[in-house]
Coordinates of C-alpha atoms and ligand atoms in Angstrom, one line a residue:
X1 CA 121.2 107.5 110.0
X2 CA 118.1 106.0 108.4
X3 CA 116.7 103.0 110.1
X4 CA 117.2 99.9 107.9
X5 CA 114.3 97.5 108.0
X6 CA 115.1 93.9 108.4
X7 CA 112.5 92.5 106.1
X8 CA 113.3 90.4 103.1
X9 CA 114.6 92.2 100.1
X10 CA 115.1 90.6 96.7
X11 CA 116.9 91.7 93.6
X12 CA 114.1 93.7 92.0
X13 CA 113.7 95.5 95.3
X14 CA 117.0 97.2 94.7
X15 CA 115.8 99.5 91.9
X16 CA 116.2 103.1 92.9
X17 CA 115.3 106.1 90.9
X18 CA 114.0 109.6 91.3
X19 CA 113.3 111.2 94.7
X20 CA 110.3 112.9 93.2
X21 CA 108.0 111.4 90.6
X22 CA 104.8 113.5 90.0
X23 CA 102.8 110.5 88.8
X24 CA 103.6 108.5 92.0
X25 CA 103.2 111.5 94.3
X26 CA 99.8 112.2 92.8
X27 CA 98.7 108.7 93.6
X28 CA 100.3 108.8 97.0
X29 CA 98.4 112.0 97.9
X30 CA 95.2 110.0 97.6
X31 CA 96.2 108.1 100.7
X32 CA 97.1 111.4 102.4
X33 CA 93.9 113.2 101.5
X34 CA 91.6 111.8 104.2
X35 CA 94.0 113.3 106.7
X36 CA 94.7 116.6 105.0
X37 CA 93.1 118.7 107.8
X38 CA 95.4 117.0 110.3
X39 CA 98.4 117.5 108.1
X40 CA 97.7 121.2 107.7
X41 CA 97.3 121.4 111.5
X42 CA 100.5 119.7 112.0
X43 CA 102.4 121.9 109.5
X44 CA 100.9 124.9 111.3
X45 CA 102.1 123.6 114.7
X46 CA 105.5 122.9 113.3
X47 CA 105.8 126.5 111.9
X48 CA 104.8 128.0 115.2
X49 CA 107.2 125.8 117.2
X50 CA 110.0 126.7 114.7
X51 CA 109.1 130.3 115.2
X52 CA 109.3 129.9 119.0
X53 CA 112.7 128.3 118.5
X54 CA 114.0 131.2 116.4
X55 CA 112.7 133.8 118.9
X56 CA 115.1 132.5 121.6
X57 CA 118.4 134.1 120.3
X58 CA 116.6 137.3 119.5
X59 CA 115.2 137.6 123.0
X60 CA 118.8 137.1 124.4
X61 CA 120.0 139.8 122.1
X62 CA 117.3 142.2 123.4
X63 CA 117.9 141.3 127.0
X64 CA 121.7 142.0 126.7
X65 CA 121.4 145.2 124.6
X66 CA 118.3 146.8 126.1
X67 CA 118.2 145.6 129.7
X68 CA 121.5 144.1 131.0
X69 CA 123.5 147.0 129.6
X70 CA 120.9 149.5 131.0
X71 CA 120.9 147.6 134.3
X72 CA 117.1 147.3 134.1
X73 CA 116.2 144.4 136.4
X74 CA 112.4 144.7 135.9
X75 CA 112.7 144.6 132.1
X76 CA 115.1 141.7 132.3
X77 CA 112.6 139.7 134.4
X78 CA 109.9 140.5 131.9
X79 CA 112.1 139.2 129.1
X80 CA 112.9 136.1 131.2
X81 CA 109.2 135.5 131.6
X82 CA 108.5 135.9 127.9
X83 CA 111.4 133.5 127.2
X84 CA 110.0 131.0 129.6
X85 CA 106.4 131.3 128.1
X86 CA 107.8 130.7 124.6
X87 CA 109.7 127.6 125.8
X88 CA 106.5 126.1 127.2
X89 CA 104.6 127.1 124.1
X90 CA 107.3 125.4 121.9
X91 CA 107.0 122.3 124.0
X92 CA 103.3 122.1 123.5
X93 CA 103.3 122.8 119.8
X94 CA 106.2 120.5 119.2
X95 CA 104.5 117.7 121.1
X96 CA 101.2 118.2 119.1
X97 CA 103.1 118.3 115.8
X98 CA 105.0 115.1 116.5
X99 CA 102.0 113.3 117.8
X100 CA 99.7 114.3 114.9
X101 CA 102.4 113.6 112.3
X102 CA 103.0 110.1 113.6
X103 CA 99.3 109.6 114.0
X104 CA 98.7 110.4 110.4
X105 CA 101.7 108.3 109.2
X106 CA 100.5 105.3 111.2
X107 CA 97.0 105.6 109.9
X108 CA 98.2 105.8 106.3
X109 CA 100.2 102.7 106.9
X110 CA 97.2 100.9 108.4
X111 CA 95.1 101.9 105.4
X112 CA 97.7 100.7 102.9
X113 CA 98.3 97.4 104.6
X114 CA 94.6 96.7 104.6
X115 CA 94.4 97.6 100.9
X116 CA 97.4 95.5 100.0
X117 CA 96.2 92.4 101.9
X118 CA 92.7 92.6 100.6
X119 CA 94.1 92.8 97.1
X120 CA 96.6 90.0 97.6
X121 CA 93.7 87.7 98.5
X122 CA 92.0 88.5 95.1
X123 CA 95.1 87.9 93.0
X124 CA 95.2 84.7 90.9
X125 CA 97.5 81.9 92.0
X126 CA 99.6 82.5 88.9
X127 CA 100.8 85.6 90.6
X128 CA 102.0 83.7 93.6
X129 CA 103.7 81.1 91.4
X130 CA 105.8 84.0 90.0
X131 CA 106.4 86.0 93.2
X132 CA 108.3 84.6 96.2
X133 CA 106.6 85.0 99.6
X134 CA 109.5 87.1 100.9
X135 CA 109.0 89.7 98.3
X136 CA 105.3 90.0 99.0
X137 CA 105.9 90.3 102.7
X138 CA 108.3 93.1 101.9
X139 CA 105.4 94.9 100.1
X140 CA 103.2 94.9 103.2
X141 CA 106.0 95.6 105.8
X142 CA 109.1 97.5 104.8
X143 CA 107.7 99.2 101.7
X144 CA 104.8 100.5 103.6
X145 CA 107.2 101.6 106.3
X146 CA 109.3 103.6 103.8
X147 CA 106.2 105.5 102.8
X148 CA 105.4 106.2 106.4
X149 CA 108.9 107.7 106.8
X150 CA 108.4 109.9 103.8
X151 CA 105.2 111.2 105.3
X152 CA 106.1 111.5 108.9
X153 CA 109.8 112.6 108.8
X154 CA 110.0 113.8 105.2
X155 CA 107.0 115.7 103.9
X156 CA 106.0 117.6 106.9
X157 CA 109.5 118.2 108.4
X158 CA 110.6 119.7 105.1
X159 CA 108.4 122.7 105.7
X160 CA 109.9 123.2 109.1
X161 CA 113.5 123.0 107.7
X162 CA 112.9 125.5 104.9
X163 CA 111.0 127.8 107.3
X164 CA 113.9 127.7 109.8
X165 CA 116.6 128.3 107.2
X166 CA 114.7 131.2 105.6
X167 CA 113.8 132.6 109.1
X168 CA 117.4 132.6 110.3
X169 CA 118.7 134.2 107.0
X170 CA 116.1 136.9 107.2
X171 CA 116.7 137.6 110.9
X172 CA 120.4 137.7 110.5
X173 CA 120.2 140.1 107.5
X174 CA 117.8 142.3 109.4
X175 CA 119.9 142.4 112.5
X176 CA 123.2 143.2 110.7
X177 CA 123.6 142.5 107.0
X178 CA 127.4 142.8 107.0
X179 CA 127.9 140.3 109.8
X180 CA 125.3 138.1 108.1
X181 CA 127.3 138.0 104.9
X182 CA 130.4 137.1 106.8
X183 CA 128.6 134.2 108.4
X184 CA 127.3 133.0 105.1
X185 CA 130.8 132.8 103.8
X186 CA 131.0 129.2 104.9
X187 CA 127.8 128.2 103.1
X188 CA 129.4 127.2 99.8
X189 CA 131.6 124.8 101.6
X190 CA 128.7 123.4 103.5
X191 CA 126.6 122.9 100.4
X192 CA 129.5 121.2 98.6
X193 CA 130.0 118.8 101.5
X194 CA 126.3 118.1 101.8
X195 CA 126.1 117.4 98.1
X196 CA 129.1 115.0 98.0
X197 CA 127.7 113.3 101.1
X198 CA 124.3 112.8 99.5
X199 CA 125.8 111.2 96.4
X200 CA 128.1 108.9 98.3
X201 CA 125.5 107.8 100.8
X202 CA 123.0 107.0 98.1
X203 CA 125.5 104.5 96.6
X204 CA 126.4 103.1 100.0
X205 CA 122.8 102.6 101.2
X206 CA 122.1 100.7 98.1
X207 CA 125.1 98.5 98.8
X208 CA 124.0 97.9 102.4
X209 CA 120.5 97.0 101.3
X210 CA 121.8 94.7 98.6
X211 CA 124.0 92.8 101.1
X212 CA 121.2 92.6 103.6
X213 CA 119.0 91.1 100.9
X214 CA 121.6 88.4 100.4
X215 CA 121.7 87.6 104.1
X216 CA 118.0 87.5 104.4
X217 CA 117.4 85.1 101.5
X218 CA 120.3 83.0 102.7
X219 CA 118.8 82.8 106.1
X220 CA 115.3 82.2 104.9
X221 CA 116.4 79.3 102.8
X222 CA 118.7 77.7 105.4
X223 CA 116.2 78.0 108.3
X224 CA 113.4 76.4 106.3
X225 CA 115.7 73.7 105.0
X226 CA 117.5 73.2 108.4
X227 CA 116.6 69.5 108.5
X228 CA 118.3 68.9 105.1
X229 CA 121.3 71.0 106.3
X230 CA 121.7 68.8 109.4
X231 CA 120.9 65.6 107.7
X232 CA 123.5 66.1 105.0
X233 CA 126.1 67.5 107.5
X234 CA 126.3 70.8 105.6
X235 CA 126.6 73.0 108.8
X236 CA 130.3 73.7 108.3
X237 CA 130.0 74.6 104.6
X238 CA 126.9 76.7 105.2
X239 CA 128.5 78.5 108.1
X240 CA 131.4 79.3 105.8
X241 CA 129.1 80.7 103.2
X242 CA 127.1 82.6 105.8
X243 CA 130.3 84.1 107.2
X244 CA 131.3 85.3 103.8
X245 CA 128.0 87.2 103.1
X246 CA 128.0 88.4 106.7
X247 CA 131.5 89.9 106.3
X248 CA 130.4 91.7 103.1
X249 CA 127.4 93.2 105.0
X250 CA 129.7 94.3 107.8
X251 CA 132.1 95.9 105.3
X252 CA 129.2 97.8 103.5
X253 CA 128.0 99.0 106.9
X254 CA 131.5 100.1 108.0
X255 CA 131.9 102.1 104.7
X256 CA 128.6 103.9 105.4
X257 CA 129.6 104.6 109.0
X258 CA 132.9 106.0 107.8
X259 CA 131.1 108.6 105.7
X260 CA 128.7 109.5 108.4
X261 CA 131.6 109.8 110.8
X262 CA 133.2 112.3 108.5
X263 CA 130.1 114.2 107.5
X264 CA 128.8 115.1 110.9
X265 CA 132.1 116.4 112.4
X266 CA 132.8 118.2 109.1
X267 CA 129.5 120.1 109.3
X268 CA 130.2 120.8 113.0
X269 CA 133.7 122.1 112.1
X270 CA 132.2 124.4 109.5
X271 CA 129.7 125.7 112.0
X272 CA 132.4 126.3 114.6
X273 CA 134.4 128.0 112.0
X274 CA 131.5 130.3 111.2
X275 CA 131.2 131.1 114.8
X276 CA 134.9 131.9 115.0
X277 CA 134.4 134.2 112.0
X278 CA 131.5 135.9 113.8
X279 CA 133.6 136.4 116.9
X280 CA 136.6 137.7 114.9
X281 CA 134.7 140.1 112.6
X282 CA 131.9 140.9 115.1
X283 CA 134.3 141.3 118.0
X284 CA 136.4 143.8 115.9
X285 CA 133.3 145.8 115.2
X286 CA 132.3 145.8 118.9
X287 CA 135.8 147.3 119.6
X288 CA 135.1 150.0 117.0
X289 CA 131.6 150.3 118.6
X290 CA 129.7 149.6 115.4
X291 CA 128.1 146.5 116.7
X292 CA 126.3 145.7 120.0
X293 CA 127.3 142.8 122.2
X294 CA 123.8 141.4 122.1
X295 CA 123.8 141.1 118.3
X296 CA 127.1 139.2 118.5
X297 CA 125.6 136.7 121.0
X298 CA 122.4 136.4 118.9
X299 CA 124.5 135.7 115.8
X300 CA 126.5 133.0 117.5
X301 CA 123.3 131.3 118.6
X302 CA 121.6 131.6 115.1
X303 CA 124.7 130.1 113.5
X304 CA 124.4 127.1 115.8
X305 CA 120.7 126.7 114.8
X306 CA 121.5 127.1 111.1
X307 CA 123.3 123.9 110.5
X308 CA 120.8 121.4 111.7
X309 CA 118.0 122.0 109.2
X310 CA 120.6 122.1 106.3
X311 CA 122.0 118.8 107.5
X312 CA 118.5 117.3 107.8
X313 CA 117.5 118.5 104.3
X314 CA 120.5 116.6 102.8
X315 CA 119.3 113.4 104.5
X316 CA 115.7 113.9 103.2
X317 CA 116.8 113.0 99.7
X318 CA 117.3 109.3 100.7
X319 CA 114.0 109.1 102.4
X320 CA 112.1 110.4 99.4
X321 CA 114.1 108.2 97.0
X322 CA 113.3 105.0 98.8
X323 CA 109.7 106.1 99.4
X324 CA 109.3 106.6 95.6
X325 CA 110.8 103.2 94.9
X326 CA 108.6 101.6 97.5
X327 CA 105.5 103.2 96.3
X328 CA 106.3 102.2 92.8
X329 CA 106.5 98.6 93.9
X330 CA 103.3 98.8 96.0
X331 CA 101.4 100.3 93.1
X332 CA 102.7 97.7 90.8
X333 CA 101.1 95.1 93.0
X334 CA 97.9 97.0 93.3
X335 CA 97.7 97.3 89.5
X336 CA 98.2 93.6 89.0
X337 CA 95.1 92.6 87.0
X338 CA 92.7 90.3 88.9
X339 CA 92.5 87.8 86.1
X340 CA 90.1 85.5 87.8
X341 CA 87.0 87.3 89.1
X342 CA 83.2 87.1 88.7
X343 CA 81.7 88.9 85.7
X344 CA 79.3 91.6 86.5
X345 CA 76.6 89.5 84.8
X346 CA 77.6 86.3 86.7
X347 CA 75.0 83.6 87.1
X348 CA 74.2 82.7 90.7
X349 CA 74.8 79.0 91.5
X350 CA 73.7 77.5 94.7
X351 CA 72.7 74.0 93.7
X352 CA 74.4 71.9 91.2
X353 CA 71.7 69.8 89.3
X354 CA 73.0 67.6 86.5
X355 CA 76.6 67.4 85.5
X356 CA 80.1 68.8 85.3
X357 CA 81.7 68.7 81.9
X358 CA 85.3 69.2 80.8
X359 CA 85.0 70.1 77.1
X360 CA 88.2 70.0 75.0
X361 CA 90.2 71.6 77.8
X362 CA 93.7 72.8 77.1
X363 CA 95.9 74.4 79.7
X364 CA 99.5 75.6 80.2
X365 CA 101.1 77.2 83.3
X366 CA 103.6 78.9 81.0
X367 CA 102.6 79.9 77.5
X368 CA 102.8 77.0 75.2
X369 CA 103.9 74.2 77.5
X370 CA 100.6 72.4 77.6
X371 CA 100.1 70.4 80.7
X372 CA 96.6 69.3 79.7
X373 CA 95.7 68.6 76.1
X374 CA 92.1 68.2 74.9
X375 CA 90.8 66.8 78.1
X376 CA 87.1 65.7 77.8
X377 CA 85.0 64.0 80.4
X378 CA 81.7 64.4 82.3
X379 CA 80.7 63.7 85.9
X380 CA 77.0 63.2 86.7
X381 CA 75.5 64.5 89.9
X382 CA 76.2 62.0 92.7
X383 CA 78.8 60.2 90.7
X384 CA 82.2 59.5 92.0
X385 CA 85.2 59.4 89.7
X386 CA 88.9 58.8 90.3
X387 CA 91.8 60.2 88.3
X388 CA 94.9 58.1 88.2
X389 CA 98.2 58.7 86.4
X390 CA 101.9 59.0 86.9
X391 CA 103.4 61.9 88.9
X392 CA 103.3 65.1 86.9
X393 CA 100.7 63.8 84.5
X394 CA 98.3 66.7 85.3
X395 CA 95.9 65.4 87.9
X396 CA 96.2 68.3 90.4
X397 CA 96.0 70.7 87.5
X398 CA 92.6 69.3 86.5
X399 CA 91.0 70.0 89.9
X400 CA 92.8 73.4 90.1
X401 CA 91.0 74.3 86.9
X402 CA 87.6 73.2 88.2
X403 CA 88.0 75.4 91.3
X404 CA 89.1 78.3 89.0
X405 CA 92.5 78.7 90.7
X406 CA 93.6 79.1 87.1
X407 CA 91.5 79.6 83.9
X408 CA 91.6 77.2 81.0
X409 CA 93.5 78.4 77.8
X410 CA 91.2 76.7 75.4
X411 CA 88.0 74.8 75.7
X412 CA 85.5 75.0 78.5
X413 CA 84.5 73.6 81.9
X414 CA 80.8 73.6 82.3
X415 CA 78.5 73.0 85.2
X416 CA 74.9 72.3 84.2
X417 CA 75.8 73.5 80.7
X418 CA 77.1 76.9 81.8
X419 CA 80.8 77.8 81.6
X420 CA 82.2 78.1 85.1
X421 CA 83.7 81.5 84.2
X422 CA 80.1 82.8 84.0
X423 CA 79.2 81.8 87.5
X424 CA 79.7 83.8 90.6
X425 CA 83.2 82.8 91.7
X426 CA 82.4 82.9 95.4
X427 CA 79.4 80.7 95.0
X428 CA 81.2 78.3 92.7
X429 CA 83.9 77.8 95.3
X430 CA 81.4 77.5 98.1
X431 CA 79.9 74.4 96.3
X432 CA 83.2 72.5 96.4
X433 CA 85.4 71.4 99.2
X434 CA 88.9 70.4 98.3
X435 CA 91.3 68.3 100.3
X436 CA 94.8 69.0 99.0
X437 CA 97.8 66.9 98.6
X438 CA 99.7 68.8 101.2
X439 CA 97.4 69.7 104.0
X440 CA 97.8 73.3 105.1
X441 CA 97.1 74.1 108.7
X442 CA 96.9 77.6 110.1
X443 CA 98.1 78.7 113.5
X444 CA 95.2 78.4 115.9
X445 CA 93.4 75.5 117.6
X446 CA 92.4 72.2 116.0
X447 CA 88.8 73.3 116.1
X448 CA 89.6 76.6 114.4
X449 CA 91.4 74.7 111.7
X450 CA 88.3 72.6 111.0
X451 CA 86.0 75.6 111.0
X452 CA 88.4 77.9 109.1
X453 CA 86.8 80.9 110.7
X454 CA 83.3 80.0 109.6
X455 CA 81.0 81.5 112.3
X456 CA 78.0 79.4 111.5
X457 CA 79.7 76.2 112.5
X458 CA 79.1 75.4 116.2
X459 CA 81.3 73.0 118.1
X460 CA 78.8 70.2 117.6
X461 CA 79.1 70.4 113.9
X462 CA 82.9 70.3 113.9
X463 CA 83.0 67.5 116.4
X464 CA 80.5 65.5 114.4
X465 CA 82.6 66.0 111.3
X466 CA 85.7 64.8 113.2
X467 CA 83.9 61.8 114.5
X468 CA 82.6 60.8 111.1
X469 CA 86.0 61.1 109.4
X470 CA 87.7 59.2 112.2
X471 CA 89.8 62.1 113.4
X472 CA 88.1 62.3 116.8
X473 CA 90.1 59.5 118.6
X474 CA 93.5 61.2 117.9
X475 CA 92.2 64.7 118.7
X476 CA 90.8 63.4 122.0
X477 CA 94.2 62.1 122.9
X478 CA 95.9 65.5 122.5
X479 CA 96.5 67.2 125.9
X480 CA 94.0 70.0 125.1
X481 CA 91.8 68.1 122.7
X482 CA 90.0 70.3 120.2
X483 CA 91.6 73.4 121.8
X484 CA 95.1 72.2 121.2
X485 CA 97.1 74.8 119.5
X486 CA 98.5 73.8 116.1
X487 CA 102.0 75.1 115.9
X488 CA 104.2 75.7 112.9
X489 CA 101.6 74.7 110.3
X490 CA 100.9 71.4 112.1
X491 CA 104.5 70.2 112.4
X492 CA 103.5 68.5 115.7
X493 CA 100.9 66.3 113.9
X494 CA 101.8 63.3 111.8
X495 CA 101.0 63.3 108.1
X496 CA 98.1 60.9 108.6
X497 CA 96.7 63.0 111.4
X498 CA 96.8 66.1 109.2
X499 CA 95.0 64.2 106.4
X500 CA 92.2 63.1 108.8
X501 CA 91.9 66.7 110.0
X502 CA 91.6 68.0 106.5
X503 CA 88.8 65.4 105.9
X504 CA 87.0 66.8 108.9
X505 CA 87.4 70.3 107.5
X506 CA 85.9 69.2 104.2
X507 CA 83.0 67.3 105.8
X508 CA 82.2 70.1 108.2
X509 CA 81.6 72.3 105.1
X510 CA 79.2 69.7 103.7
X511 CA 80.1 70.5 100.0
X512 CA 78.1 69.4 97.0
X513 CA 81.2 68.5 95.2
X514 CA 84.1 66.9 96.9
X515 CA 87.6 67.0 95.6
X516 CA 90.3 64.9 97.1
X517 CA 93.9 65.0 96.2
X518 CA 95.4 62.1 98.1
X519 CA 98.8 62.4 99.6
X520 CA 101.5 60.1 98.3
X521 CA 103.2 59.6 101.6
X522 CA 103.4 56.2 103.1
X523 CA 101.3 55.7 106.1
X524 CA 100.9 52.7 108.3
X525 CA 98.1 50.2 107.6
X526 CA 96.1 51.2 110.6
X527 CA 96.0 54.8 109.6
X528 CA 95.4 53.8 106.1
X529 CA 92.3 52.0 107.2
X530 CA 91.2 55.0 109.2
X531 CA 91.8 57.3 106.2
X532 CA 89.9 54.9 103.9
X533 CA 86.9 55.0 106.3
X534 CA 87.2 58.8 106.4
X535 CA 87.2 59.0 102.6
X536 CA 84.2 56.7 102.4
X537 CA 82.3 58.8 104.8
X538 CA 83.2 62.0 102.8
X539 CA 82.1 60.5 99.5
X540 CA 78.7 59.3 100.8
X541 CA 75.9 60.7 98.6
X542 CA 78.2 63.3 97.1
X543 CA 79.6 64.1 93.7
X544 CA 83.3 63.4 94.2
X545 CA 86.5 63.5 92.3
X546 CA 89.3 61.5 93.9
X547 CA 92.9 61.6 92.9
X548 CA 94.3 58.4 94.3
X549 CA 97.8 57.0 94.6
X550 CA 96.7 53.9 96.5
X551 CA 94.6 52.1 94.0
X552 CA 92.8 50.3 96.8
X553 CA 91.2 53.7 97.6
X554 CA 89.4 53.8 94.3
X555 CA 88.1 50.3 93.6
X556 CA 84.6 51.5 94.5
X557 CA 84.3 54.6 92.4
X558 CA 81.9 54.7 89.5
X559 CA 84.5 55.5 86.9
X560 CA 88.3 55.8 86.7
X561 CA 90.1 58.3 84.4
X562 CA 93.6 57.3 83.5
X563 CA 95.7 60.3 82.4
X564 CA 99.2 60.2 80.9
X565 CA 101.3 63.4 80.2
X566 CA 98.2 65.6 80.2
X567 CA 96.1 63.4 77.8
X568 CA 93.2 61.2 78.9
X569 CA 94.0 57.7 77.8
X570 CA 91.3 55.5 79.4
X571 CA 88.0 56.0 81.1
X572 CA 86.0 53.2 82.6
X573 CA 85.2 51.2 85.8
X574 CA 87.9 49.2 87.6
X575 CA 87.1 45.8 86.0
X576 CA 86.8 47.2 82.5
X577 CA 90.1 49.0 82.7
X578 CA 91.9 46.0 84.1
X579 CA 90.5 43.9 81.2
X580 CA 91.7 46.6 78.9
X581 CA 95.3 46.0 79.9
X582 CA 96.3 49.6 79.4
X583 CA 97.8 52.2 81.7
X584 CA 95.6 51.5 84.6
X585 CA 96.4 47.8 84.3
X586 CA 100.1 48.6 84.4
X587 CA 99.7 50.9 87.4
X588 CA 97.7 48.3 89.2
X589 CA 100.3 45.6 88.4
X590 CA 103.1 47.8 89.7
X591 CA 101.3 48.5 93.0
X592 CA 100.3 44.9 93.4
X593 CA 104.0 43.9 93.1
X594 CA 105.0 46.6 95.6
X595 CA 102.5 45.3 98.1
X596 CA 103.7 41.8 97.7
X597 CA 107.3 43.0 98.4
X598 CA 106.3 45.0 101.4
Ligands
ATP601 N1 102.3 76.2 89.5 C1 102.9 75.6 88.5 N2 103.6 76.3 87.6 C2 104.2 75.7 86.5 N3 104.1 74.4 86.3 C3 103.4 73.7 87.1 C4 102.8 74.2 88.2 N4 102.1 73.2 88.9 C5 102.4 72.1 88.2 N5 103.1 72.3 87.1 C6 103.6 71.4 86.0 O1 102.4 70.8 85.5 C7 102.6 69.4 85.3 C8 101.4 68.7 85.9 O2 101.5 68.9 87.3 P1 100.4 68.4 88.3 O3 100.6 69.0 89.6 O4 99.0 68.5 87.7 O5 100.7 66.8 88.4 P2 100.1 65.6 89.2 O6 99.5 64.7 88.2 O7 99.2 66.2 90.2 O8 101.3 65.0 89.9 P3 101.5 64.3 91.3 O9 101.0 62.9 91.2 O10 103.0 64.3 91.6 O11 100.7 65.1 92.3 C9 103.9 69.1 85.9 O12 104.8 68.9 84.8 C10 104.3 70.2 86.7 O13 105.7 70.4 86.6
MG602 MG1 99.3 66.4 92.2

């Protein structure tokens, strides 16, 4: 039975179509091409080892008819020696074939995983908004795996199977065509069973995979949300729901097993029946002395060898079918346009000189649902500005646009008078450091998380950054200090500590433009003071854009932009905006009240 992979499968992963699609195969062959000499070698070895396999029964026939019946001991020993040599040769060729085939399969998988990962990193964030993580993981793991299976146990083995079947048919006809035809009498039954089985198993496999997909997404959701499950005492209810999908999966598997349990013995039964036919008809001819005993034994052995390749061929269909579906999905990913990229004529940008300008910027995540409408403002070099506004008003969106995570729909964002889409993307992003609302930590040590794999940074630089942003004291207190492993995306660190760490990360990179998206979470006053000091340190002599929820953070910035439902409503300094008695004034009043209550 085909090994089922346990990776996540989602609904669109259930599409199955042809087992052979010339367009896909052509493209797949591109990955196979670098290894073509190995593949030909492997096919060659396979054919030789199959030939050795087929020689066995014939040698037995010869030894019975020519040597045993003639009581020729020397001849018999010679045949035994040849038989033994062929066995050893078969072992060597089979080993080489298996090893080379798997070697090629693994290398093709390695190449594909590299290509997919490199491509994933280039894709625009919109793509990740649309595609759940589980589905993308499936692309790199089980889809690639399905292709490997098609190469290693499908493509090459098929030559061996066809060679064996043809070989046996030819040898049988050549040895005794009448007995051969009698043996072939069971073939129509065999083909019918194999065909019915193929059709049924296709449906059942799809069912099994569908059920597994449900279990996987259920598990993924419930494990990530375990704290909510426990907090709201949903264990019992969730267990009941899990049990239901688990039962369906069990049933689908049992149905499949039932068909396999019928198919294999049925094939076996037919092959035994064929042998009985051979003995009955062949035995009769031996009695009438029109057949030798050796041929009878040879036939019985060939009949035994005959069924395996036929059975294997009927299983190949599934392998190719899922390989086609997998390759279709992989190619769809690789064909996804890289919407955000540097133009070939991109301007280099290493130093930002004058100003950043948002000029009539409109933006929508989905078609016409504008999240930003006609946003205009400028930030001079060295200036610090703050963006304030209610939740969902479009603050994070503004900075995502500046970093070109998304491109604007209408209008322009300019740095020193040149549209950011005309700059080299890599250099543009190198100028800015961004501290996001939810700090993302990678698995690795604290120091690695500050450096983010940047080889130029030495320990001194990371430590200095941590000291300046006030992260040093808490890092020192960790059992392993800077070498402490960050587990589970930093779950062992508090929200405030993660913030401080992300400040250190930003400062270590010493960006020309600093972007800070402040977390909304409540933190104690002591940490708040630390964070405030950290922010001040970051902003020193730097062009900065701060999205602040605690208005105390932004009193000192040069200008404040108040945004409401994607439209800029007020721009000015703290005092001017308060005097204006608009949105900023209202936000300020609200917070002031909150603080009094606290
Ligand atoms: N990836 C996305 N896909 C679709 N819509 C999005 C996406 N991100 C944000 N939005 C929508 O865009 C609007 C603005 O979101 P944005 O994240 O810019 O708000 P915000 O001002 O940063 O809010 P907060 O203060 O809560 O961080 C919201 O209505 C939000 O639902
Ligand atoms: Mg936000």
